[in-house]
PDB file of C-alpha atoms in Angstrom:
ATOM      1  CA  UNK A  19     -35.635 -27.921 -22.685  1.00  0.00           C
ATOM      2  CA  UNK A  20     -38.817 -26.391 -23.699  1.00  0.00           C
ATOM      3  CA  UNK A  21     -42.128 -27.527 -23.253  1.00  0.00           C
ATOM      4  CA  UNK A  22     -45.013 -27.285 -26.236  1.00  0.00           C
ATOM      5  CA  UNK A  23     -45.757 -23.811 -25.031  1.00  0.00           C
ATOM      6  CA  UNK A  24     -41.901 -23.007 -25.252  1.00  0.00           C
ATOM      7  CA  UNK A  25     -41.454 -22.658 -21.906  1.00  0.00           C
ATOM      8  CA  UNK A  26     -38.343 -23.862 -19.653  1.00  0.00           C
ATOM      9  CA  UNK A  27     -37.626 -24.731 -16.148  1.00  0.00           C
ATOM     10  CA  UNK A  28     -36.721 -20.741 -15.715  1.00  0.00           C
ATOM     11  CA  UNK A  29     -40.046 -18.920 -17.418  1.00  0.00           C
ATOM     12  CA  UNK A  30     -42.216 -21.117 -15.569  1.00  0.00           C
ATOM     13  CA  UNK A  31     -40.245 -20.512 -11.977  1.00  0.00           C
ATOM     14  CA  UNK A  32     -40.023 -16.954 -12.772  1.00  0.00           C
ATOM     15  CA  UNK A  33     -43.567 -16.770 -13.902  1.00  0.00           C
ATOM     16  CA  UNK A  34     -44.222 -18.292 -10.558  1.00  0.00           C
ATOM     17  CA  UNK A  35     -42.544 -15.824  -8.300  1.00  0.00           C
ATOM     18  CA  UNK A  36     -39.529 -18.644  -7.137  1.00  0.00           C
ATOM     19  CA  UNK A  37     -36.749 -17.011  -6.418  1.00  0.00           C
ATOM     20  CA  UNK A  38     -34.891 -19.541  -5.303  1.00  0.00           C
ATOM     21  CA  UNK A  39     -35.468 -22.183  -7.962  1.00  0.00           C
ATOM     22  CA  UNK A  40     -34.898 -18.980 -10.468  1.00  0.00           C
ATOM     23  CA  UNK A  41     -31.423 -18.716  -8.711  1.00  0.00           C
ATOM     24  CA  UNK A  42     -30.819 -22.558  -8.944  1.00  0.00           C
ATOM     25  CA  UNK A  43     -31.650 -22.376 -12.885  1.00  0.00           C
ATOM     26  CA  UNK A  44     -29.039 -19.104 -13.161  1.00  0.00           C
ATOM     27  CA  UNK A  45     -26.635 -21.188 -11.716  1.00  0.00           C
ATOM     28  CA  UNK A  46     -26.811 -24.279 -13.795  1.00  0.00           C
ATOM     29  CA  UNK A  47     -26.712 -21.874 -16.758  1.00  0.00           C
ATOM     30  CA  UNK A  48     -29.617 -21.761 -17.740  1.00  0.00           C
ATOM     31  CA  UNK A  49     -30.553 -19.586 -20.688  1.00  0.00           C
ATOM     32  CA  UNK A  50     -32.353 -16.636 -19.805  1.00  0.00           C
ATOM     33  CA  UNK A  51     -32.817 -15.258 -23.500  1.00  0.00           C
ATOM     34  CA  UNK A  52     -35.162 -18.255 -24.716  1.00  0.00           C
ATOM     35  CA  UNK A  53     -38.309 -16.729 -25.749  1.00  0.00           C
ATOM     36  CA  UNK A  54     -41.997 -18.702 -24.991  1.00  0.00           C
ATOM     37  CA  UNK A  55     -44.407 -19.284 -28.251  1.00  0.00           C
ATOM     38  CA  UNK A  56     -45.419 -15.742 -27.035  1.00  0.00           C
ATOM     39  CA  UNK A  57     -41.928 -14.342 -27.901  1.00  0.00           C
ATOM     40  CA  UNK A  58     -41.484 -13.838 -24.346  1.00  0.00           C
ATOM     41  CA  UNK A  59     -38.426 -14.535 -22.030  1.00  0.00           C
ATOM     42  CA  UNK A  60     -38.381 -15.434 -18.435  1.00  0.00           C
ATOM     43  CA  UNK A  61     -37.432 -11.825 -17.721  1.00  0.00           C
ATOM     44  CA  UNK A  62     -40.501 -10.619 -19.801  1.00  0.00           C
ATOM     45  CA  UNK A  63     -42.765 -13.116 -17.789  1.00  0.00           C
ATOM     46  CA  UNK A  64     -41.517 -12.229 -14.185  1.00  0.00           C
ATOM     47  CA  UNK A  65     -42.069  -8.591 -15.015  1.00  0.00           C
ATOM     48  CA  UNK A  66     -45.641  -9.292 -15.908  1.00  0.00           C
ATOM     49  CA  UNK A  67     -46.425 -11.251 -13.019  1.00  0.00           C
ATOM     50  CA  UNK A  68     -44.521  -8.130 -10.731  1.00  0.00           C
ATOM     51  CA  UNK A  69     -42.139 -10.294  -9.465  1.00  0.00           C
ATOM     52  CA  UNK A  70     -39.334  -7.507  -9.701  1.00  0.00           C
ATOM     53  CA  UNK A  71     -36.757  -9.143  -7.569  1.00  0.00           C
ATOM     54  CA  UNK A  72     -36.598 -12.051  -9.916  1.00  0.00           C
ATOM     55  CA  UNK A  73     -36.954  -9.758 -12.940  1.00  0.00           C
ATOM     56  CA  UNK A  74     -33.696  -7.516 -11.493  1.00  0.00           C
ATOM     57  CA  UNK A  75     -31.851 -11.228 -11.177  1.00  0.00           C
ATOM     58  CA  UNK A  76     -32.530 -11.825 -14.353  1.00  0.00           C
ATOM     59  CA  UNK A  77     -31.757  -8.836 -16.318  1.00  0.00           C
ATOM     60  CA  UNK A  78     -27.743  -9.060 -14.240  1.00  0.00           C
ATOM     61  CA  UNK A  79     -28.192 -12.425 -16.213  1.00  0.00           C
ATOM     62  CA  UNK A  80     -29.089 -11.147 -19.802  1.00  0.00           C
ATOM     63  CA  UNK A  81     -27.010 -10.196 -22.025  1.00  0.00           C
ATOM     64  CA  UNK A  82     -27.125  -6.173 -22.928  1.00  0.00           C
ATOM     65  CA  UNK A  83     -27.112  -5.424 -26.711  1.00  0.00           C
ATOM     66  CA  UNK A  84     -24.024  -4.910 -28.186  1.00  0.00           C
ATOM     67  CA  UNK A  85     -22.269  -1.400 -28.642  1.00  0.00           C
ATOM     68  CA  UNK A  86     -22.181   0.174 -31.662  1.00  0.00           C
ATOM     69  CA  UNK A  87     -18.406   0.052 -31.918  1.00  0.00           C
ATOM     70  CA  UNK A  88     -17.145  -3.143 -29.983  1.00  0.00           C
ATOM     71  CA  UNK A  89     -14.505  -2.447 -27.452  1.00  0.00           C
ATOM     72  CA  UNK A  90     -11.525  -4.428 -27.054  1.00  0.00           C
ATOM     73  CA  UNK A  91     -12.401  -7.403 -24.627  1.00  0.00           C
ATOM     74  CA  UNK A  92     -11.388  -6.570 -20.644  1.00  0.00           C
ATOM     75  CA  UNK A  93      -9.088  -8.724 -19.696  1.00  0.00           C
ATOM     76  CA  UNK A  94     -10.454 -11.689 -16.994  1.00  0.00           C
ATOM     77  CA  UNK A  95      -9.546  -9.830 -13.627  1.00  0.00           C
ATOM     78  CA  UNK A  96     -10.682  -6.352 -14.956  1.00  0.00           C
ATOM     79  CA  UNK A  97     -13.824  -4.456 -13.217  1.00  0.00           C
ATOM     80  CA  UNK A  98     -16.455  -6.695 -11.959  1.00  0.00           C
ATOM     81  CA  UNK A  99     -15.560  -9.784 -10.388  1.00  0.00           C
ATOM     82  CA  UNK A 100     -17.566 -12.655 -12.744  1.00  0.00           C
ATOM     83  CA  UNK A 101     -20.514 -14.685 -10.662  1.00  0.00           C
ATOM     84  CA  UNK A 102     -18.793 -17.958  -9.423  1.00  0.00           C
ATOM     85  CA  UNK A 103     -19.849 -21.480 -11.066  1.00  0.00           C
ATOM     86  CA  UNK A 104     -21.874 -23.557  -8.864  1.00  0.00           C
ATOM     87  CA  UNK A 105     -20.690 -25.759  -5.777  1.00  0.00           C
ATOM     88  CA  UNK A 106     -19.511 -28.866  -7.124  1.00  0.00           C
ATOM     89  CA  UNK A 107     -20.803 -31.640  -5.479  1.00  0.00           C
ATOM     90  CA  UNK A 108     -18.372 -34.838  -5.554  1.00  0.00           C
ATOM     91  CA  UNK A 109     -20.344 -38.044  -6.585  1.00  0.00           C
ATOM     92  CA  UNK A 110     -19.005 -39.958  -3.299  1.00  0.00           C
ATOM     93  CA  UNK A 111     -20.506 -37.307  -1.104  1.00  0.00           C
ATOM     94  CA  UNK A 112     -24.147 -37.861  -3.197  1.00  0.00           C
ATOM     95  CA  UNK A 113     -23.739 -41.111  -3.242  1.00  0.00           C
ATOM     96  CA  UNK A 114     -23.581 -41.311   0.584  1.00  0.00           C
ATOM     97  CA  UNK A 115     -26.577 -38.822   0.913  1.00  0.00           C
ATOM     98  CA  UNK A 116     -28.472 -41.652  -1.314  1.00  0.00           C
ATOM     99  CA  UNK A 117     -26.987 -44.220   0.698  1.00  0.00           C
ATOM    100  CA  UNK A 118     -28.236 -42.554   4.583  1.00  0.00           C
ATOM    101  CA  UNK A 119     -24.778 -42.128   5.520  1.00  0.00           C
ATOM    102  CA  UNK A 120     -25.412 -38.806   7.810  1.00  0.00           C
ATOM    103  CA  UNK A 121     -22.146 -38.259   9.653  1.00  0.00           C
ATOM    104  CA  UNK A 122     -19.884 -38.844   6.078  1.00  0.00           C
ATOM    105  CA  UNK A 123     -21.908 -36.085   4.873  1.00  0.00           C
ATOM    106  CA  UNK A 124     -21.890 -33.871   8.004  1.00  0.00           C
ATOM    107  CA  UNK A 125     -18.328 -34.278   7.653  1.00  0.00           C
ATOM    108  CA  UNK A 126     -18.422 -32.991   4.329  1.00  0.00           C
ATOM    109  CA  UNK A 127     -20.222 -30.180   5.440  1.00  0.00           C
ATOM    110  CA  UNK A 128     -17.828 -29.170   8.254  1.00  0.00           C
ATOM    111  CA  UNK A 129     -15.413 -28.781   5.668  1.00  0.00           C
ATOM    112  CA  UNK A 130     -16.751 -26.408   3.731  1.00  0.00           C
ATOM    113  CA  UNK A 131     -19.215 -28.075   1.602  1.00  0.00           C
ATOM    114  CA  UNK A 132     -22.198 -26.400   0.244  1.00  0.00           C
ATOM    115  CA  UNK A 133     -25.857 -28.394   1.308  1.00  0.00           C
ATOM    116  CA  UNK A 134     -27.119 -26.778  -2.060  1.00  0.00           C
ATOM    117  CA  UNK A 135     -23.970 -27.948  -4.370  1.00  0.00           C
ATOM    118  CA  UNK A 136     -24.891 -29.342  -7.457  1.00  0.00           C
ATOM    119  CA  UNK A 137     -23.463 -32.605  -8.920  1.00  0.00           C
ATOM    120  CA  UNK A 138     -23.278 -34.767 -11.495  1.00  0.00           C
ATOM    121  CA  UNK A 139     -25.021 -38.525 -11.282  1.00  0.00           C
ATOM    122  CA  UNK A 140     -27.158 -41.103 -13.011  1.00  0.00           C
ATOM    123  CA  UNK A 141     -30.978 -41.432 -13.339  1.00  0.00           C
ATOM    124  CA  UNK A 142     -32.485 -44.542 -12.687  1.00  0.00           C
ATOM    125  CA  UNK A 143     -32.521 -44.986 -16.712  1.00  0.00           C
ATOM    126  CA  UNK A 144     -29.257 -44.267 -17.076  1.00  0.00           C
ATOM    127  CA  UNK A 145     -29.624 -40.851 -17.658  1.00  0.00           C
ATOM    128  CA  UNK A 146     -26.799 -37.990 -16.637  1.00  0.00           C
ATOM    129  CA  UNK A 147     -28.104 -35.876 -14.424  1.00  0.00           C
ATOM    130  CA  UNK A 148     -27.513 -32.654 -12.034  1.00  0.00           C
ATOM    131  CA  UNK A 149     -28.762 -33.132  -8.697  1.00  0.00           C
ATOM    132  CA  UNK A 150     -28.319 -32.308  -4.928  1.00  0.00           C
ATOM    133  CA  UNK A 151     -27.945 -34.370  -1.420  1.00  0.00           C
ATOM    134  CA  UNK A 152     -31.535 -33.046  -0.307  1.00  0.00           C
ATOM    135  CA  UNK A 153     -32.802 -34.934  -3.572  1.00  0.00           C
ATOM    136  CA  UNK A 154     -30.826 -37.960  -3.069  1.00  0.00           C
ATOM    137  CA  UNK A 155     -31.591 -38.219   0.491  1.00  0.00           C
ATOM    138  CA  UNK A 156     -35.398 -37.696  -0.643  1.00  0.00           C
ATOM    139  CA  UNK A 157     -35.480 -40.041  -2.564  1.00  0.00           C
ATOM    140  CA  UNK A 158     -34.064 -42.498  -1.020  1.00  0.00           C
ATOM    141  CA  UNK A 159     -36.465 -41.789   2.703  1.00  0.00           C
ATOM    142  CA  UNK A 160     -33.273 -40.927   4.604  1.00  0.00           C
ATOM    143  CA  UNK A 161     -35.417 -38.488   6.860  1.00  0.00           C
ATOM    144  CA  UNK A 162     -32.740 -37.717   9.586  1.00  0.00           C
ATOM    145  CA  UNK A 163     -30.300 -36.837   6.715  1.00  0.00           C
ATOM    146  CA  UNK A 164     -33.431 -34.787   5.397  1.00  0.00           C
ATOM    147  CA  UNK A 165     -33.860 -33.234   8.227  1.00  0.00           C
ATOM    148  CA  UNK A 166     -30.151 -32.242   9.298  1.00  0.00           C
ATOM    149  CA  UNK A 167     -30.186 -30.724   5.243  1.00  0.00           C
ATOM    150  CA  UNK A 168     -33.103 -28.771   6.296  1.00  0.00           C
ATOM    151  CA  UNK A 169     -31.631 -27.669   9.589  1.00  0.00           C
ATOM    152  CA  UNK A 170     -28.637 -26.686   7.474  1.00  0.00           C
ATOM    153  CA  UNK A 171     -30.475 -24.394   4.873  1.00  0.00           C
ATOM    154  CA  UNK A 172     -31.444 -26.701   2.225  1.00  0.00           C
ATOM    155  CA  UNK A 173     -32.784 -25.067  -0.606  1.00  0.00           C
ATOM    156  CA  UNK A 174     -36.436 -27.141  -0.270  1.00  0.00           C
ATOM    157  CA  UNK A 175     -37.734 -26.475  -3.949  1.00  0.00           C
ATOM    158  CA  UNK A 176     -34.303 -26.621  -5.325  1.00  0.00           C
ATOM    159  CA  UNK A 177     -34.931 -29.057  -8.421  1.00  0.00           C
ATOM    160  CA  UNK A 178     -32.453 -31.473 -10.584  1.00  0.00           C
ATOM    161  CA  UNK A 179     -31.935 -30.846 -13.957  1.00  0.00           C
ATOM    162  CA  UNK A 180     -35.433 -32.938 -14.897  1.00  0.00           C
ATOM    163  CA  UNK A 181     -37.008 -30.245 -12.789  1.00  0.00           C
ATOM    164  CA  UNK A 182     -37.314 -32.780  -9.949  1.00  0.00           C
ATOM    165  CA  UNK A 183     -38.094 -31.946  -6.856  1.00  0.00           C
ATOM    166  CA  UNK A 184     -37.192 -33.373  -3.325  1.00  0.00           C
ATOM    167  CA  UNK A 185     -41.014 -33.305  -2.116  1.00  0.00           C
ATOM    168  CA  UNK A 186     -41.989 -34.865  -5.428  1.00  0.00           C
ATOM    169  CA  UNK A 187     -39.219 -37.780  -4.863  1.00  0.00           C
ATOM    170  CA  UNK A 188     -40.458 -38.346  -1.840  1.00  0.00           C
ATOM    171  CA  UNK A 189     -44.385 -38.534  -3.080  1.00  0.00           C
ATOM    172  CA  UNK A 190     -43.138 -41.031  -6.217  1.00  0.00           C
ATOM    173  CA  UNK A 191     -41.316 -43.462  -3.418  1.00  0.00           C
ATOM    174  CA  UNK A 192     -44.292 -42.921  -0.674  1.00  0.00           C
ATOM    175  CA  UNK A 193     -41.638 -41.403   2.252  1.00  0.00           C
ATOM    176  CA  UNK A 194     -44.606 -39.934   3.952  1.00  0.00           C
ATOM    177  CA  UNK A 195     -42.092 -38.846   6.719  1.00  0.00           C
ATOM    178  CA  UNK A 196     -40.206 -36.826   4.502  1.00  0.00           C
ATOM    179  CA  UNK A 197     -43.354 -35.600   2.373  1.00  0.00           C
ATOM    180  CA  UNK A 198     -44.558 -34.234   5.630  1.00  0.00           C
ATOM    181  CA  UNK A 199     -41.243 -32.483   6.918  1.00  0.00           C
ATOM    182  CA  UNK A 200     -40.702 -31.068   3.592  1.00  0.00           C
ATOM    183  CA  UNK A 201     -44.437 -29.439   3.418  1.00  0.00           C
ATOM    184  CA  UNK A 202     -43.355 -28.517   6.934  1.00  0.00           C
ATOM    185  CA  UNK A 203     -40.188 -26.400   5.410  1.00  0.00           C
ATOM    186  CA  UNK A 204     -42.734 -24.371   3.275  1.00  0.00           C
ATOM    187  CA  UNK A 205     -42.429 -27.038  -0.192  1.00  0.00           C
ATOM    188  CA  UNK A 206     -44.366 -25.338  -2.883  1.00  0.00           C
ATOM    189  CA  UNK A 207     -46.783 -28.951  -4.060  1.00  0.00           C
ATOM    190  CA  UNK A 208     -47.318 -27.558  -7.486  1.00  0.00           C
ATOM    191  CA  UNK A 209     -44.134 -27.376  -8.725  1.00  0.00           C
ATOM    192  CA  UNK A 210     -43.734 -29.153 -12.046  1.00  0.00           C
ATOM    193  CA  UNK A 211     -40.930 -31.254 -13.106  1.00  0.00           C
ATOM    194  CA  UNK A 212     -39.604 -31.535 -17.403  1.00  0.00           C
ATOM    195  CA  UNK A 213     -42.750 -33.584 -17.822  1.00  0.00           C
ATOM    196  CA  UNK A 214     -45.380 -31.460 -16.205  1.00  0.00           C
ATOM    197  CA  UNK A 215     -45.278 -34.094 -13.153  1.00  0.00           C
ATOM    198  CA  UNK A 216     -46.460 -32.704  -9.555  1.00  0.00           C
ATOM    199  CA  UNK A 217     -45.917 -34.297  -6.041  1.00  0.00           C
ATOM    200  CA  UNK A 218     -49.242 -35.050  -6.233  1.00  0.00           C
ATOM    201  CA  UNK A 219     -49.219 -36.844  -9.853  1.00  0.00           C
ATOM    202  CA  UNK A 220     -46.639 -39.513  -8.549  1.00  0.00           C
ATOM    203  CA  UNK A 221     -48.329 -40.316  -5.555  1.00  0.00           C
ATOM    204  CA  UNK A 222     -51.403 -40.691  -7.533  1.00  0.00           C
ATOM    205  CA  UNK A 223     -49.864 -42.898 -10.232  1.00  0.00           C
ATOM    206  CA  UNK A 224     -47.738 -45.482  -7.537  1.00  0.00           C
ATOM    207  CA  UNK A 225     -51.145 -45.412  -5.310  1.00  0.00           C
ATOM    208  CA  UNK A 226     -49.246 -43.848  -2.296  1.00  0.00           C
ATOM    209  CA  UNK A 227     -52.526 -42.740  -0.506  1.00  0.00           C
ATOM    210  CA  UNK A 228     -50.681 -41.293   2.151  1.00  0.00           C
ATOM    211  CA  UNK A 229     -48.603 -39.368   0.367  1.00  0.00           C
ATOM    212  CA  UNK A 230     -51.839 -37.973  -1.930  1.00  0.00           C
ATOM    213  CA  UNK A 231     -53.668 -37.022   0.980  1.00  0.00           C
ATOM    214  CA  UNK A 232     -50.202 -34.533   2.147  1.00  0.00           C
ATOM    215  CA  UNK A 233     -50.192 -32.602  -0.376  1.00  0.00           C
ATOM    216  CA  UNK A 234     -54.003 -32.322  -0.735  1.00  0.00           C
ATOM    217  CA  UNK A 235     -54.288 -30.837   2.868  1.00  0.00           C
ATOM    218  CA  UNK A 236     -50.960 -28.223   1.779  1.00  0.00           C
ATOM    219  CA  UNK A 237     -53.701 -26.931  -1.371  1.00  0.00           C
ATOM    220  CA  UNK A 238     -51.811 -29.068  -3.944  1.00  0.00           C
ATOM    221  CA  UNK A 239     -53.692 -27.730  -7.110  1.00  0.00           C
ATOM    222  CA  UNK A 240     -55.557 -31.312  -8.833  1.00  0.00           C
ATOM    223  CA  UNK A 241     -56.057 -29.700 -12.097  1.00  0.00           C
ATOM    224  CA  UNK A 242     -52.733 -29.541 -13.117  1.00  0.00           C
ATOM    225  CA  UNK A 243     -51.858 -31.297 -16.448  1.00  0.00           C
ATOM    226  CA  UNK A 244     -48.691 -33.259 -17.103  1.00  0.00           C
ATOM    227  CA  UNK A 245     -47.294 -32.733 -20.398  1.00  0.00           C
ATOM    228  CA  UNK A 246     -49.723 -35.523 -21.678  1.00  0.00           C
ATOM    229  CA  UNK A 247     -52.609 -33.447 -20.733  1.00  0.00           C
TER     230      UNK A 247
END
């Protein structure tokens, strides 16, 4: 989705200089030719900003222009191995994340589970949506599941596909707790979600003073606009 400038989830991460929200995007498939109102894509904007890690991610993720003469396709195990899909997360495993259930997920874990996997679920609305056990447990103010995630590697800025974060459903349910560990783990408070909401934003609108004043001492930025302005 792009916003009114035409930007997406990926330019505005890669603009940023997050790498690991860039890598998050990638692996979702997320489309890394779009081009901004300013006919620029996210590898155009990283390169602008010097990021050049992200930009070298993202050109392995762009497609080269095509040969003159087309060669006959490679067949699927010829040269380069292709980039693996994401870690599929099974709903029962999110939904015990959600639910505080720490050792079913630990379990999970021990088997081979990834803490960043990706999976499928439901918004609130009703909504399909791609989203992580750090996010449900977030949201939810599970903080010694949020913690153990952490502990584990957690990807902290690692969004869902609104461009949710965990810090920012923590701030919108006022789980100071977890606001506080996640600021702890380096959270970026600016991040932005599909709407233009911040951390910040949704502890301002549900009056979560607590979780307004967090952010504020991590530099949250208060100018910020949502996509309302």
């Amino acid at each position: 989705l792009q916003d009114i400038d035409g930007s997406t989830a990926l330019m505005e991460a890669a603009d940023a200089g997050h790498k690991a929200c860039v890598q998050a995007l990638l692996r979702a498939k997320a489309n890394a030719e779009l081009l901004d109102n300013n006919g620029r894509a996210a590898l155009q904007r990283a390169e602008l900003k010097g990021h050049s890690s992200i930009a070298e991610l993202l050109r392995q993720h762009t497609a080269p222009p095509p040969p003159a003469a087309a060669a006959p396709a490679a067949p699927p195990d010829a040269g380069k191995p292709a980039e693996s899909a994401p870690a599929s997360l099974p709903l029962e495993i999110f939904e015990s994340a959600v639910r505080g259930e720490l050792q079913k997920v630990v379990k999970w874990l021990h088997k081979g589970g990834e803490v960043d996997a990706l999976g499928s679920a439901m918004s609130v609305d009703g909504r399909p949506i791609t989203t992580t056990l750090l996010l449900g447990a977030a949201a939810s103010g599970h903080l010694a599941l949020v913690r153990e995630l952490m502990k584990r590697g957690a990807s902290v800025d690692l969004p869902n596909s609104f461009g949710v974060t965990a810090l920012k459903q923590a701030a919108h349910y006022g789980h100071l707790s977890i606001v506080l560990v996640l600021l702890q783990h380096s959270a970026y408070p600016d991040l932005q979600s599909n709407l233009g909401l911040t951390a910040l934003m949704d502890a301002a609108d549900y009056g979560h003073e607590a979780c307004v004043k967090a952010p504020l001492r991590a530099k949250a930025n208060t100018e910020l606009l949502d996509n309302n302005g």
